[in-house]
XYZ file of C-alpha atoms in Angstrom:
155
model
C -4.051 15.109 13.129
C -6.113 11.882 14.551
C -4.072 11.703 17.436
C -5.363 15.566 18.523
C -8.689 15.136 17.044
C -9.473 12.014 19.008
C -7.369 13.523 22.517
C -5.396 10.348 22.297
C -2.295 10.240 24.938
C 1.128 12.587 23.774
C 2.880 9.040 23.889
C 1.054 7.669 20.957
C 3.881 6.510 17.667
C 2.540 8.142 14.408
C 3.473 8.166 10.873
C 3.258 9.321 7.995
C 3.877 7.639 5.074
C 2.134 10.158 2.559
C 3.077 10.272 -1.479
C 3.376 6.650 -1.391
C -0.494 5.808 -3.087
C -2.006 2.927 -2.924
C 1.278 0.970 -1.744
C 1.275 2.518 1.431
C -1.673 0.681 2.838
C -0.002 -2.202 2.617
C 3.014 -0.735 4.605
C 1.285 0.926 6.706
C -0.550 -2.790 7.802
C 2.857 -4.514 7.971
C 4.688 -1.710 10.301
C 1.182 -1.813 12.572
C 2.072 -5.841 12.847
C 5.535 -5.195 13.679
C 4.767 -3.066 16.121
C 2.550 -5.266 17.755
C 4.645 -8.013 17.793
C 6.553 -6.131 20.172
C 3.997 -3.576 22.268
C 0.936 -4.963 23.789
C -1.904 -2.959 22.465
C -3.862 -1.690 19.367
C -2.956 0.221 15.961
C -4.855 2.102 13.988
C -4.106 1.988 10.415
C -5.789 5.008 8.549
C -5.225 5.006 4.759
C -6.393 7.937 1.902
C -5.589 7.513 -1.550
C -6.230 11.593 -3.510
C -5.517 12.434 -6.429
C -6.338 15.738 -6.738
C -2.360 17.056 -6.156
C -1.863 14.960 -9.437
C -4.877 15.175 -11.595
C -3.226 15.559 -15.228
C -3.953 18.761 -17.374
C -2.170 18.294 -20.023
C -2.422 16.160 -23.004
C 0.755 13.333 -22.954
C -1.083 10.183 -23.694
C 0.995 8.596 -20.683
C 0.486 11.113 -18.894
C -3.701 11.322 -19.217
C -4.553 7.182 -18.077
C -3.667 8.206 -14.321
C -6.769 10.406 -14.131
C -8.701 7.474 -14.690
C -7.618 4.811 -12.844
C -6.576 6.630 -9.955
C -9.176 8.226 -7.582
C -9.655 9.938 -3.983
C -10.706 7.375 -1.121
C -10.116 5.993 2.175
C -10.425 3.354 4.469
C -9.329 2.384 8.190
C -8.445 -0.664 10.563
C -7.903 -1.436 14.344
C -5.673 -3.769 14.925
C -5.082 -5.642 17.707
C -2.891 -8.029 19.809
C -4.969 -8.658 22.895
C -6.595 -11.968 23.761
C -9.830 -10.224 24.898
C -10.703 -8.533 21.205
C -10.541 -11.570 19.255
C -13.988 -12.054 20.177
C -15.275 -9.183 18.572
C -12.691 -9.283 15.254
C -13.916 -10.528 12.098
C -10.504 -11.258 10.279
C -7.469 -12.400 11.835
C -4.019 -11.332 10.177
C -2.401 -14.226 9.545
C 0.803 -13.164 6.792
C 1.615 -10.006 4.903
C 3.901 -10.180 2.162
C 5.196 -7.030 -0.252
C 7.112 -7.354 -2.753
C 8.629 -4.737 -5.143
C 10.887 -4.753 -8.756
C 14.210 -3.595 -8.215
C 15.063 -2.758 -12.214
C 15.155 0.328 -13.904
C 11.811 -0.350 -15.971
C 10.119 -1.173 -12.350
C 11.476 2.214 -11.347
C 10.415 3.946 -14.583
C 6.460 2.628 -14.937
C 5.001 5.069 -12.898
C 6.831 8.151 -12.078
C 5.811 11.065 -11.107
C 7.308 14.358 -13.410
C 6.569 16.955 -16.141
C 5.608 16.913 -19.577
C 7.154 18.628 -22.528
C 4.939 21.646 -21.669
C 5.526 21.607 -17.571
C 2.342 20.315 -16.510
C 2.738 17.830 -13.566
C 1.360 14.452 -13.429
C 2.045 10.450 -13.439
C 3.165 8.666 -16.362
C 2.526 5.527 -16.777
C 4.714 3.042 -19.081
C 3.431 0.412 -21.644
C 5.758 -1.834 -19.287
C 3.314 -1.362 -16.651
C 1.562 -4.588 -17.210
C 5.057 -6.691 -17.816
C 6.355 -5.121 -14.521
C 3.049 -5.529 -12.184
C 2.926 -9.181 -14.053
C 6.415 -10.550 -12.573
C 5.779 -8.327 -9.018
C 2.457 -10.533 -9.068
C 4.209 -13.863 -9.804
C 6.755 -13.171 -7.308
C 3.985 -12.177 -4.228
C 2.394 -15.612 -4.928
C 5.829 -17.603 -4.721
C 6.162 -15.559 -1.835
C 2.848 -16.550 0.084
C 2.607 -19.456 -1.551
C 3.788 -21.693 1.172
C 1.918 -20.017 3.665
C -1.695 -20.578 2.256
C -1.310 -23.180 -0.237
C -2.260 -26.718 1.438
C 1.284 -29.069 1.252
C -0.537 -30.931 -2.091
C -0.668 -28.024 -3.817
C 3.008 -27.045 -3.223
C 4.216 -30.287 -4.282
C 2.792 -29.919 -7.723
C-alpha cells in the first residue's frame, strides 16, 4: 500500500509482518538493519498497533484487561546506511536485541482465542508479569555488554 501510494520503484522489498502487535516494531527495525547491512540505501519502517479486530465484548475477566491496555496507534522511521544522511539523523542505531520465552506459560500469557460464550479476544494470564519479568532480565544480560561501561560489568 505505501509502496503505490508514494509511486516508489516495482523493485522495492516489502513486508508484512501484521498480527504480531506491538512486537513487530521491534522486528520490523532489526530486519530494516539487516537489510542494510547488506544493500546500500534506506528503509522505511512503518509500524500500527489497532485494536479494533480484538476489542473484547464479552465479560471473561482475562479476557476484558486487553481493552485497556492495548490501543490503536502508529509511528514511522527512515533508516539509513549512507555517509551523506548522518548529518541530518538525530539517533544513530547502534544494537538491537529481542528476546522471547520459549515455555509453555510464555506461550500461554497472551493468546489470542474464544471465551466460554464465543466472543473473540486476548487473554491475558496472571503469569504475565512473571513471564515479561525474566524476558526483561534476559534483554538486559543481553545488551548489557554493549552499553554498560567495562566497571559496571565487572560488578
Amino acid at each position: 500500500m505505501v509502496v503505490s501510494k508514494f509511486g516508489m520503484r516495482s523493485d522495492v522489498l516489502t513486508y508484512n509482518l501484521s498480527g504480531m502487535g506491538c512486537g513487530a516494531s521491534l522486528i520490523s527495525v532489526d530486519l530494516a538493519k539487516d537489510m542494510l547491512r547488506r544493500h546500500r540505501g534506506k528503509a522505511l519502517v512503518v509500524s500500527t498497533e489497532i485494536i479494533t479486530p480484538n476489542l473484547y465484548y464479552g465479560n471473561e475477566r482475562g479476557f476484558l484487561l486487553q481493552n485497556t491496555l492495548f490501543r490503536c496507534g502508529g509511528a514511522a522511521i527512515v533508516l539509513s546506511n549512507k555517509w551523506s544522511d548522518g548529518r541530518r539523523a538525530w539517533y544513530k542505531l547502534l544494537h538491537t536485541v529481542r528476546v522471547q520465552g520459549t515455555g509453555e506459560k510464555d506461550y500461554q500469557c497472551v493468546f489470542e482465542t474464544q471465551d466460554e460464550e464465543g466472543h473473540r479476544g486476548v487473554r491475558l494470564s496472571k503469569d504475565i508479569v512473571k513471564v515479561a519479568g525474566k524476558c526483561m532480565e534476559k534483554n538486559m544480560t543481553t545488551i548489557g555488554p554493549y552499553v554498560l561501561p567495562l566497571s559496571e560489568q565487572i560488578k
